[in-house]
Amino acid sequence: MTQSKTTTTPIVRMARVNKHFGNLHVLKDIDLEVQPGEVVVVIGASGSGKSTLIRCINGLEEFQQGHIEVDAKELLPDGKSARALQKIRTEVGMVFQQFNLFPHLSVLDNVILAPMKVRGWSRADAVETAERLLERVGIADQSAKHPGQLSGGQQQRVALARALAMEPRLMLFDEPTSALDPEMIGEVLDAMRELAKEGMTMVIVTHEMGFAREVADRVIFIHQGEIVEQAPPERLFDSPQNERTRNFLSRVL
Ligand code: ADP
Ligand code: MG
């Protein structure tokens, strides 16, 4: 990470965030800052709270204590920040494990829908942007098809183009390749790698450790709702300091 990134205002600032599902304490005193242009990869066992953590960032989950700022807009506990939430949702793009495309719309219509409805763009402007983005993720020739006619890897690249069409300040990824056949993982990771190179701020939950090592500025290991260790990838993967990190890595590497 360069010096300039450490001195600017963070895009994400989470302070002492606690989240419960009933009796289950899912996030424990999470402190996390993400700087503009930074790529943060979140790793940890299934059920450790990774999805909950990133879903809190765009208000898909409420939390009970602490606070979260996204691009200087503050989310408060128990969902008491409806206006900030609306703004944050338009500025934060998310790509899920299950692509969540609208099945009844064409690829092109999937990508232009939010810019037209939420941003108020004309159809012509939205189409121009969509075509450029679909080209960029390598599926310009699929734009008239419906999601069901595409492979998983193609659908996930549509989902990426759709998120980018909103010109997000931050992109969140929740295991974007976990539902893909192995031969399609590479094409999605390639598109994400490009995005990282272009300077997009990204928080990525993934089990693709090779990819994490290559693109992450920082890797965060979360265990039972706590950030146990965080470091640049070479340090976290090659000389983890915490025993729980070592245990986890010995099982996945
Ligand atoms: P991960 O993404 O690391 O697998 P999650 O954030 O999905 O973990 O889940 C963390 C914990 O919270 C798990 O124990 C999970 O069962 C629980 N959990 C997740 N979502 C809900 C929910 N909507 N209601 C109750 N418990 C949930
Ligand atoms: Mg998850």
Short mmCIF file of N, CA and C in Angstrom, two decimals, residues 10-171:
data_model
loop_
_atom_site.label_atom_id
_atom_site.label_comp_id
_atom_site.label_asym_id
_atom_site.label_seq_id
_atom_site.Cartn_x
_atom_site.Cartn_y
_atom_site.Cartn_z
N PRO A 10 -10.81 7.18 4.50
CA PRO A 10 -11.20 5.82 4.09
C PRO A 10 -12.56 5.80 3.41
N ILE A 11 -12.74 4.85 2.51
CA ILE A 11 -14.05 4.65 1.89
C ILE A 11 -14.97 3.91 2.87
N VAL A 12 -14.38 2.97 3.59
CA VAL A 12 -15.14 2.23 4.61
C VAL A 12 -14.45 2.42 5.95
N ARG A 13 -15.25 2.72 6.95
CA ARG A 13 -14.72 2.79 8.31
C ARG A 13 -15.74 2.10 9.20
N MET A 14 -15.34 0.97 9.75
CA MET A 14 -16.20 0.25 10.70
C MET A 14 -15.54 0.37 12.05
N ALA A 15 -16.32 0.74 13.07
CA ALA A 15 -15.74 0.90 14.39
C ALA A 15 -16.58 0.13 15.41
N ARG A 16 -15.93 -0.80 16.08
CA ARG A 16 -16.55 -1.60 17.14
C ARG A 16 -17.95 -2.11 16.74
N VAL A 17 -18.03 -2.66 15.55
CA VAL A 17 -19.33 -3.16 15.07
C VAL A 17 -19.62 -4.53 15.68
N ASN A 18 -20.79 -4.62 16.28
CA ASN A 18 -21.26 -5.89 16.84
C ASN A 18 -22.61 -6.23 16.21
N LYS A 19 -22.73 -7.51 15.89
CA LYS A 19 -23.95 -7.97 15.23
C LYS A 19 -24.38 -9.29 15.85
N HIS A 20 -25.65 -9.38 16.17
CA HIS A 20 -26.19 -10.62 16.73
C HIS A 20 -27.33 -11.11 15.84
N PHE A 21 -27.41 -12.40 15.68
CA PHE A 21 -28.64 -13.02 15.15
C PHE A 21 -29.26 -13.72 16.35
N GLY A 22 -30.26 -13.14 16.98
CA GLY A 22 -30.79 -13.73 18.21
C GLY A 22 -29.68 -13.84 19.23
N ASN A 23 -29.45 -15.06 19.71
CA ASN A 23 -28.40 -15.28 20.72
C ASN A 23 -27.01 -15.43 20.12
N LEU A 24 -26.96 -15.50 18.82
CA LEU A 24 -25.67 -15.75 18.17
C LEU A 24 -24.92 -14.43 17.93
N HIS A 25 -23.75 -14.31 18.53
CA HIS A 25 -22.94 -13.11 18.39
C HIS A 25 -22.06 -13.29 17.15
N VAL A 26 -22.49 -12.71 16.03
CA VAL A 26 -21.88 -13.05 14.74
C VAL A 26 -20.69 -12.16 14.39
N LEU A 27 -20.75 -10.89 14.76
CA LEU A 27 -19.61 -9.99 14.54
C LEU A 27 -19.22 -9.38 15.89
N LYS A 28 -17.95 -9.46 16.21
CA LYS A 28 -17.48 -9.05 17.54
C LYS A 28 -16.48 -7.91 17.42
N ASP A 29 -16.92 -6.72 17.78
CA ASP A 29 -16.02 -5.56 17.81
C ASP A 29 -15.17 -5.41 16.56
N ILE A 30 -15.86 -5.39 15.44
CA ILE A 30 -15.12 -5.28 14.17
C ILE A 30 -14.67 -3.84 13.94
N ASP A 31 -13.36 -3.67 13.80
CA ASP A 31 -12.76 -2.40 13.38
C ASP A 31 -12.12 -2.65 12.03
N LEU A 32 -12.55 -1.87 11.05
CA LEU A 32 -12.00 -2.10 9.71
C LEU A 32 -12.07 -0.82 8.92
N GLU A 33 -10.93 -0.44 8.34
CA GLU A 33 -10.92 0.70 7.42
C GLU A 33 -10.42 0.23 6.08
N VAL A 34 -11.06 0.74 5.04
CA VAL A 34 -10.62 0.42 3.69
C VAL A 34 -10.34 1.73 2.98
N GLN A 35 -9.14 1.87 2.47
CA GLN A 35 -8.72 3.12 1.83
C GLN A 35 -9.09 3.12 0.34
N PRO A 36 -9.26 4.29 -0.25
CA PRO A 36 -9.56 4.35 -1.68
C PRO A 36 -8.50 3.59 -2.49
N GLY A 37 -8.96 2.76 -3.39
CA GLY A 37 -8.05 2.00 -4.26
C GLY A 37 -7.52 0.74 -3.63
N GLU A 38 -7.87 0.51 -2.38
CA GLU A 38 -7.35 -0.68 -1.70
C GLU A 38 -8.16 -1.92 -2.06
N VAL A 39 -7.49 -3.06 -2.15
CA VAL A 39 -8.16 -4.33 -2.37
C VAL A 39 -7.96 -5.18 -1.11
N VAL A 40 -9.07 -5.43 -0.42
CA VAL A 40 -9.03 -6.19 0.83
C VAL A 40 -9.71 -7.53 0.60
N VAL A 41 -9.02 -8.60 0.93
CA VAL A 41 -9.61 -9.93 0.81
C VAL A 41 -9.90 -10.46 2.20
N VAL A 42 -11.11 -10.98 2.36
CA VAL A 42 -11.54 -11.53 3.65
C VAL A 42 -11.59 -13.04 3.53
N ILE A 43 -10.85 -13.73 4.41
CA ILE A 43 -10.87 -15.19 4.42
C ILE A 43 -11.29 -15.69 5.80
N GLY A 44 -11.70 -16.95 5.83
CA GLY A 44 -12.10 -17.56 7.10
C GLY A 44 -13.02 -18.74 6.82
N ALA A 45 -13.20 -19.57 7.83
CA ALA A 45 -14.01 -20.78 7.67
C ALA A 45 -15.47 -20.43 7.41
N SER A 46 -16.19 -21.39 6.90
CA SER A 46 -17.63 -21.24 6.70
C SER A 46 -18.29 -20.96 8.05
N GLY A 47 -19.17 -19.97 8.06
CA GLY A 47 -19.88 -19.63 9.30
C GLY A 47 -19.15 -18.65 10.19
N SER A 48 -17.99 -18.17 9.75
CA SER A 48 -17.19 -17.27 10.61
C SER A 48 -17.70 -15.83 10.59
N GLY A 49 -18.60 -15.49 9.65
CA GLY A 49 -19.18 -14.15 9.63
C GLY A 49 -18.74 -13.29 8.45
N LYS A 50 -18.10 -13.88 7.46
CA LYS A 50 -17.59 -13.12 6.32
C LYS A 50 -18.71 -12.43 5.55
N SER A 51 -19.76 -13.20 5.21
CA SER A 51 -20.87 -12.61 4.45
C SER A 51 -21.55 -11.53 5.27
N THR A 52 -21.77 -11.81 6.53
CA THR A 52 -22.44 -10.83 7.40
C THR A 52 -21.62 -9.54 7.44
N LEU A 53 -20.32 -9.68 7.54
CA LEU A 53 -19.45 -8.51 7.59
C LEU A 53 -19.63 -7.64 6.35
N ILE A 54 -19.55 -8.24 5.18
CA ILE A 54 -19.62 -7.36 4.01
C ILE A 54 -21.05 -6.90 3.73
N ARG A 55 -22.02 -7.71 4.15
CA ARG A 55 -23.41 -7.27 3.97
C ARG A 55 -23.76 -6.09 4.88
N CYS A 56 -23.07 -5.98 6.00
CA CYS A 56 -23.27 -4.81 6.87
C CYS A 56 -22.78 -3.54 6.16
N ILE A 57 -21.77 -3.67 5.33
CA ILE A 57 -21.18 -2.48 4.70
C ILE A 57 -22.17 -1.79 3.76
N ASN A 58 -23.00 -2.56 3.08
CA ASN A 58 -24.00 -1.88 2.24
C ASN A 58 -25.41 -1.98 2.81
N GLY A 59 -25.49 -2.24 4.11
CA GLY A 59 -26.78 -2.18 4.78
C GLY A 59 -27.72 -3.33 4.46
N LEU A 60 -27.20 -4.42 3.91
CA LEU A 60 -28.07 -5.58 3.69
C LEU A 60 -28.35 -6.29 5.01
N GLU A 61 -27.48 -6.06 5.99
CA GLU A 61 -27.73 -6.56 7.35
C GLU A 61 -27.64 -5.38 8.31
N GLU A 62 -28.50 -5.39 9.30
CA GLU A 62 -28.39 -4.40 10.37
C GLU A 62 -27.40 -4.90 11.41
N PHE A 63 -26.88 -3.98 12.19
CA PHE A 63 -25.99 -4.36 13.29
C PHE A 63 -26.52 -3.68 14.54
N GLN A 64 -26.06 -4.10 15.71
CA GLN A 64 -26.65 -3.59 16.95
C GLN A 64 -25.80 -2.56 17.68
N GLN A 65 -24.47 -2.66 17.50
CA GLN A 65 -23.58 -1.68 18.15
C GLN A 65 -22.47 -1.27 17.22
N GLY A 66 -21.95 -0.05 17.48
CA GLY A 66 -20.84 0.45 16.69
C GLY A 66 -21.34 1.34 15.58
N HIS A 67 -20.44 1.72 14.68
CA HIS A 67 -20.93 2.44 13.53
C HIS A 67 -20.09 2.17 12.29
N ILE A 68 -20.73 2.42 11.16
CA ILE A 68 -20.11 2.16 9.87
C ILE A 68 -20.26 3.41 9.02
N GLU A 69 -19.15 3.86 8.46
CA GLU A 69 -19.20 4.95 7.50
C GLU A 69 -18.77 4.43 6.15
N VAL A 70 -19.56 4.76 5.15
CA VAL A 70 -19.19 4.40 3.78
C VAL A 70 -19.17 5.67 2.97
N ASP A 71 -18.00 6.04 2.47
CA ASP A 71 -17.84 7.27 1.71
C ASP A 71 -18.44 8.45 2.48
N ALA A 72 -18.12 8.49 3.77
CA ALA A 72 -18.50 9.58 4.67
C ALA A 72 -20.00 9.64 5.00
N LYS A 73 -20.74 8.60 4.63
CA LYS A 73 -22.14 8.52 5.06
C LYS A 73 -22.26 7.47 6.14
N GLU A 74 -22.96 7.82 7.20
CA GLU A 74 -22.91 6.97 8.37
C GLU A 74 -24.13 6.05 8.50
N LEU A 75 -23.84 4.77 8.73
CA LEU A 75 -24.89 3.81 9.05
C LEU A 75 -24.92 3.62 10.55
N LEU A 76 -26.11 3.69 11.12
CA LEU A 76 -26.25 3.57 12.56
C LEU A 76 -26.80 2.19 12.92
N PRO A 77 -26.64 1.81 14.20
CA PRO A 77 -27.19 0.53 14.64
C PRO A 77 -28.71 0.43 14.38
N ASP A 78 -29.18 -0.80 14.25
CA ASP A 78 -30.61 -1.10 14.11
C ASP A 78 -31.26 -0.42 12.91
N GLY A 79 -30.48 -0.16 11.89
CA GLY A 79 -31.04 0.35 10.65
C GLY A 79 -31.55 1.78 10.71
N LYS A 80 -31.09 2.55 11.71
CA LYS A 80 -31.62 3.91 11.88
C LYS A 80 -30.86 4.91 11.01
N SER A 81 -30.79 4.66 9.74
CA SER A 81 -30.07 5.57 8.86
C SER A 81 -30.58 5.43 7.43
N ALA A 82 -31.89 5.50 7.29
CA ALA A 82 -32.52 5.19 6.02
C ALA A 82 -31.98 6.01 4.85
N ARG A 83 -31.73 7.30 5.09
CA ARG A 83 -31.28 8.12 3.97
C ARG A 83 -29.86 7.80 3.56
N ALA A 84 -29.00 7.61 4.56
CA ALA A 84 -27.62 7.22 4.25
C ALA A 84 -27.62 5.89 3.50
N LEU A 85 -28.51 5.02 3.95
CA LEU A 85 -28.59 3.69 3.35
C LEU A 85 -28.89 3.77 1.86
N GLN A 86 -29.84 4.61 1.51
CA GLN A 86 -30.18 4.76 0.08
C GLN A 86 -28.98 5.23 -0.72
N LYS A 87 -28.26 6.20 -0.18
CA LYS A 87 -27.09 6.72 -0.88
C LYS A 87 -26.02 5.66 -1.01
N ILE A 88 -25.79 4.98 0.10
CA ILE A 88 -24.74 3.95 0.10
C ILE A 88 -25.06 2.87 -0.91
N ARG A 89 -26.31 2.47 -0.98
CA ARG A 89 -26.69 1.41 -1.92
C ARG A 89 -26.41 1.80 -3.36
N THR A 90 -26.51 3.11 -3.67
CA THR A 90 -26.24 3.51 -5.06
C THR A 90 -24.74 3.61 -5.32
N GLU A 91 -23.94 3.68 -4.28
CA GLU A 91 -22.50 3.86 -4.46
C GLU A 91 -21.69 2.59 -4.27
N VAL A 92 -22.35 1.57 -3.76
CA VAL A 92 -21.65 0.32 -3.48
C VAL A 92 -22.22 -0.77 -4.37
N GLY A 93 -21.36 -1.38 -5.16
CA GLY A 93 -21.79 -2.48 -6.02
C GLY A 93 -21.51 -3.79 -5.32
N MET A 94 -22.38 -4.77 -5.56
CA MET A 94 -22.13 -6.07 -4.92
C MET A 94 -22.32 -7.19 -5.92
N VAL A 95 -21.43 -8.16 -5.84
CA VAL A 95 -21.54 -9.37 -6.65
C VAL A 95 -21.62 -10.55 -5.69
N PHE A 96 -22.66 -11.37 -5.89
CA PHE A 96 -22.94 -12.47 -4.98
C PHE A 96 -22.49 -13.80 -5.58
N GLN A 97 -22.49 -14.80 -4.71
CA GLN A 97 -22.16 -16.15 -5.18
C GLN A 97 -23.16 -16.62 -6.24
N GLN A 98 -24.44 -16.44 -5.95
CA GLN A 98 -25.49 -16.75 -6.92
C GLN A 98 -25.80 -15.44 -7.62
N PHE A 99 -25.61 -15.43 -8.91
CA PHE A 99 -25.46 -14.21 -9.68
C PHE A 99 -26.58 -13.18 -9.45
N ASN A 100 -27.78 -13.66 -9.08
CA ASN A 100 -28.89 -12.75 -8.78
C ASN A 100 -29.25 -11.84 -9.94
N LEU A 101 -29.13 -12.34 -11.17
CA LEU A 101 -29.59 -11.55 -12.32
C LEU A 101 -31.10 -11.67 -12.41
N PHE A 102 -31.72 -10.72 -13.12
CA PHE A 102 -33.17 -10.81 -13.36
C PHE A 102 -33.37 -11.78 -14.52
N PRO A 103 -33.99 -12.95 -14.25
CA PRO A 103 -34.03 -14.00 -15.27
C PRO A 103 -34.90 -13.64 -16.49
N HIS A 104 -35.86 -12.75 -16.27
CA HIS A 104 -36.81 -12.45 -17.34
C HIS A 104 -36.31 -11.30 -18.22
N LEU A 105 -35.16 -10.72 -17.88
CA LEU A 105 -34.62 -9.62 -18.68
C LEU A 105 -33.41 -10.08 -19.48
N SER A 106 -33.20 -9.43 -20.62
CA SER A 106 -32.00 -9.72 -21.40
C SER A 106 -30.77 -9.26 -20.62
N VAL A 107 -29.62 -9.70 -21.08
CA VAL A 107 -28.36 -9.26 -20.47
C VAL A 107 -28.29 -7.74 -20.49
N LEU A 108 -28.56 -7.16 -21.64
CA LEU A 108 -28.48 -5.69 -21.75
C LEU A 108 -29.44 -5.01 -20.77
N ASP A 109 -30.67 -5.51 -20.71
CA ASP A 109 -31.65 -4.89 -19.83
C ASP A 109 -31.28 -5.05 -18.35
N ASN A 110 -30.63 -6.18 -18.02
CA ASN A 110 -30.13 -6.33 -16.65
C ASN A 110 -29.16 -5.21 -16.30
N VAL A 111 -28.33 -4.85 -17.28
CA VAL A 111 -27.27 -3.87 -16.99
C VAL A 111 -27.79 -2.43 -17.00
N ILE A 112 -28.78 -2.14 -17.83
CA ILE A 112 -29.25 -0.74 -17.93
C ILE A 112 -30.33 -0.38 -16.90
N LEU A 113 -30.91 -1.39 -16.27
CA LEU A 113 -32.07 -1.14 -15.41
C LEU A 113 -31.79 -0.12 -14.28
N ALA A 114 -30.77 -0.41 -13.47
CA ALA A 114 -30.51 0.47 -12.32
C ALA A 114 -30.04 1.87 -12.73
N PRO A 115 -29.13 1.98 -13.70
CA PRO A 115 -28.74 3.34 -14.10
C PRO A 115 -29.94 4.18 -14.57
N MET A 116 -30.89 3.56 -15.26
CA MET A 116 -32.06 4.32 -15.71
C MET A 116 -32.99 4.63 -14.53
N LYS A 117 -33.30 3.61 -13.71
CA LYS A 117 -34.28 3.81 -12.63
C LYS A 117 -33.72 4.63 -11.49
N VAL A 118 -32.50 4.33 -11.08
CA VAL A 118 -31.96 4.95 -9.88
C VAL A 118 -31.21 6.24 -10.20
N ARG A 119 -30.44 6.20 -11.29
CA ARG A 119 -29.64 7.37 -11.65
C ARG A 119 -30.38 8.31 -12.60
N GLY A 120 -31.46 7.80 -13.20
CA GLY A 120 -32.23 8.63 -14.12
C GLY A 120 -31.57 8.87 -15.47
N TRP A 121 -30.68 7.96 -15.85
CA TRP A 121 -30.04 8.10 -17.17
C TRP A 121 -31.05 7.83 -18.28
N SER A 122 -30.81 8.43 -19.43
CA SER A 122 -31.61 8.10 -20.61
C SER A 122 -31.25 6.68 -21.04
N ARG A 123 -32.17 6.06 -21.77
CA ARG A 123 -31.89 4.72 -22.26
C ARG A 123 -30.63 4.70 -23.12
N ALA A 124 -30.51 5.72 -23.98
CA ALA A 124 -29.35 5.76 -24.89
C ALA A 124 -28.03 5.81 -24.11
N ASP A 125 -27.98 6.63 -23.08
CA ASP A 125 -26.76 6.73 -22.28
C ASP A 125 -26.48 5.41 -21.56
N ALA A 126 -27.56 4.84 -20.99
CA ALA A 126 -27.40 3.59 -20.24
C ALA A 126 -26.92 2.47 -21.16
N VAL A 127 -27.46 2.44 -22.37
CA VAL A 127 -27.07 1.39 -23.33
C VAL A 127 -25.61 1.56 -23.74
N GLU A 128 -25.22 2.80 -23.96
CA GLU A 128 -23.83 3.04 -24.36
C GLU A 128 -22.86 2.55 -23.28
N THR A 129 -23.17 2.89 -22.03
CA THR A 129 -22.33 2.44 -20.92
C THR A 129 -22.36 0.93 -20.79
N ALA A 130 -23.54 0.35 -20.90
CA ALA A 130 -23.69 -1.10 -20.76
C ALA A 130 -22.87 -1.82 -21.82
N GLU A 131 -22.92 -1.33 -23.04
CA GLU A 131 -22.19 -2.00 -24.13
C GLU A 131 -20.69 -1.94 -23.89
N ARG A 132 -20.25 -0.80 -23.39
CA ARG A 132 -18.82 -0.67 -23.08
C ARG A 132 -18.41 -1.65 -21.97
N LEU A 133 -19.26 -1.76 -20.95
CA LEU A 133 -18.92 -2.65 -19.83
C LEU A 133 -18.99 -4.12 -20.23
N LEU A 134 -19.99 -4.46 -21.05
CA LEU A 134 -20.10 -5.85 -21.48
C LEU A 134 -18.91 -6.23 -22.36
N GLU A 135 -18.46 -5.27 -23.15
CA GLU A 135 -17.24 -5.47 -23.96
C GLU A 135 -16.05 -5.72 -23.03
N ARG A 136 -15.97 -4.90 -22.00
CA ARG A 136 -14.85 -4.98 -21.09
C ARG A 136 -14.78 -6.32 -20.36
N VAL A 137 -15.93 -6.89 -20.03
CA VAL A 137 -15.90 -8.20 -19.36
C VAL A 137 -16.01 -9.35 -20.37
N GLY A 138 -15.92 -9.00 -21.66
CA GLY A 138 -15.80 -10.03 -22.69
C GLY A 138 -17.08 -10.73 -23.09
N ILE A 139 -18.22 -10.08 -22.95
CA ILE A 139 -19.47 -10.73 -23.33
C ILE A 139 -20.38 -9.81 -24.14
N ALA A 140 -19.77 -8.91 -24.89
CA ALA A 140 -20.56 -7.98 -25.69
C ALA A 140 -21.50 -8.72 -26.65
N ASP A 141 -21.08 -9.89 -27.12
CA ASP A 141 -21.88 -10.63 -28.10
C ASP A 141 -23.06 -11.36 -27.46
N GLN A 142 -23.20 -11.30 -26.14
CA GLN A 142 -24.29 -12.02 -25.47
C GLN A 142 -25.42 -11.10 -25.04
N SER A 143 -25.37 -9.84 -25.43
CA SER A 143 -26.23 -8.86 -24.77
C SER A 143 -27.73 -9.07 -25.00
N ALA A 144 -28.11 -9.73 -26.08
CA ALA A 144 -29.54 -9.94 -26.34
C ALA A 144 -30.08 -11.20 -25.68
N LYS A 145 -29.19 -12.02 -25.14
CA LYS A 145 -29.63 -13.28 -24.54
C LYS A 145 -30.21 -13.05 -23.15
N HIS A 146 -30.86 -14.08 -22.63
CA HIS A 146 -31.33 -14.06 -21.26
C HIS A 146 -30.33 -14.81 -20.38
N PRO A 147 -30.27 -14.48 -19.09
CA PRO A 147 -29.27 -15.11 -18.21
C PRO A 147 -29.25 -16.64 -18.31
N GLY A 148 -30.44 -17.25 -18.40
CA GLY A 148 -30.51 -18.70 -18.44
C GLY A 148 -29.83 -19.33 -19.65
N GLN A 149 -29.55 -18.52 -20.67
CA GLN A 149 -28.88 -19.04 -21.85
C GLN A 149 -27.36 -18.94 -21.75
N LEU A 150 -26.88 -18.39 -20.64
CA LEU A 150 -25.43 -18.19 -20.49
C LEU A 150 -24.83 -19.20 -19.52
N SER A 151 -23.54 -19.41 -19.63
CA SER A 151 -22.81 -20.23 -18.64
C SER A 151 -22.74 -19.45 -17.33
N GLY A 152 -22.38 -20.16 -16.26
CA GLY A 152 -22.23 -19.50 -14.97
C GLY A 152 -21.19 -18.39 -15.00
N GLY A 153 -20.08 -18.67 -15.68
CA GLY A 153 -19.01 -17.67 -15.74
C GLY A 153 -19.46 -16.42 -16.48
N GLN A 154 -20.24 -16.64 -17.55
CA GLN A 154 -20.77 -15.49 -18.30
C GLN A 154 -21.78 -14.72 -17.45
N GLN A 155 -22.64 -15.45 -16.75
CA GLN A 155 -23.63 -14.76 -15.90
C GLN A 155 -22.95 -13.93 -14.82
N GLN A 156 -21.88 -14.47 -14.26
CA GLN A 156 -21.21 -13.71 -13.21
C GLN A 156 -20.53 -12.46 -13.79
N ARG A 157 -20.07 -12.55 -15.05
CA ARG A 157 -19.49 -11.36 -15.66
C ARG A 157 -20.57 -10.33 -15.99
N VAL A 158 -21.78 -10.80 -16.31
CA VAL A 158 -22.90 -9.86 -16.47
C VAL A 158 -23.18 -9.16 -15.14
N ALA A 159 -23.17 -9.96 -14.06
CA ALA A 159 -23.43 -9.38 -12.74
C ALA A 159 -22.39 -8.31 -12.40
N LEU A 160 -21.17 -8.57 -12.81
CA LEU A 160 -20.11 -7.58 -12.58
C LEU A 160 -20.36 -6.32 -13.40
N ALA A 161 -20.69 -6.50 -14.67
CA ALA A 161 -20.98 -5.34 -15.53
C ALA A 161 -22.17 -4.56 -14.98
N ARG A 162 -23.17 -5.28 -14.48
CA ARG A 162 -24.36 -4.61 -13.95
C ARG A 162 -24.00 -3.76 -12.74
N ALA A 163 -23.16 -4.29 -11.88
CA ALA A 163 -22.74 -3.51 -10.70
C ALA A 163 -21.93 -2.30 -11.13
N LEU A 164 -21.04 -2.48 -12.10
CA LEU A 164 -20.17 -1.38 -12.53
C LEU A 164 -20.94 -0.28 -13.24
N ALA A 165 -22.08 -0.63 -13.82
CA ALA A 165 -22.88 0.35 -14.55
C ALA A 165 -23.35 1.49 -13.65
N MET A 166 -23.40 1.24 -12.37
CA MET A 166 -23.80 2.29 -11.41
C MET A 166 -22.63 3.17 -11.01
N GLU A 167 -21.48 2.93 -11.61
CA GLU A 167 -20.27 3.70 -11.29
C GLU A 167 -20.00 3.74 -9.79
N PRO A 168 -19.88 2.54 -9.20
CA PRO A 168 -19.74 2.47 -7.74
C PRO A 168 -18.39 3.00 -7.27
N ARG A 169 -18.38 3.48 -6.02
CA ARG A 169 -17.14 3.92 -5.38
C ARG A 169 -16.43 2.73 -4.73
N LEU A 170 -17.21 1.67 -4.52
CA LEU A 170 -16.72 0.50 -3.79
C LEU A 170 -17.42 -0.72 -4.36
N MET A 171 -16.65 -1.81 -4.50
CA MET A 171 -17.26 -3.07 -4.94
C MET A 171 -17.06 -4.13 -3.87
#
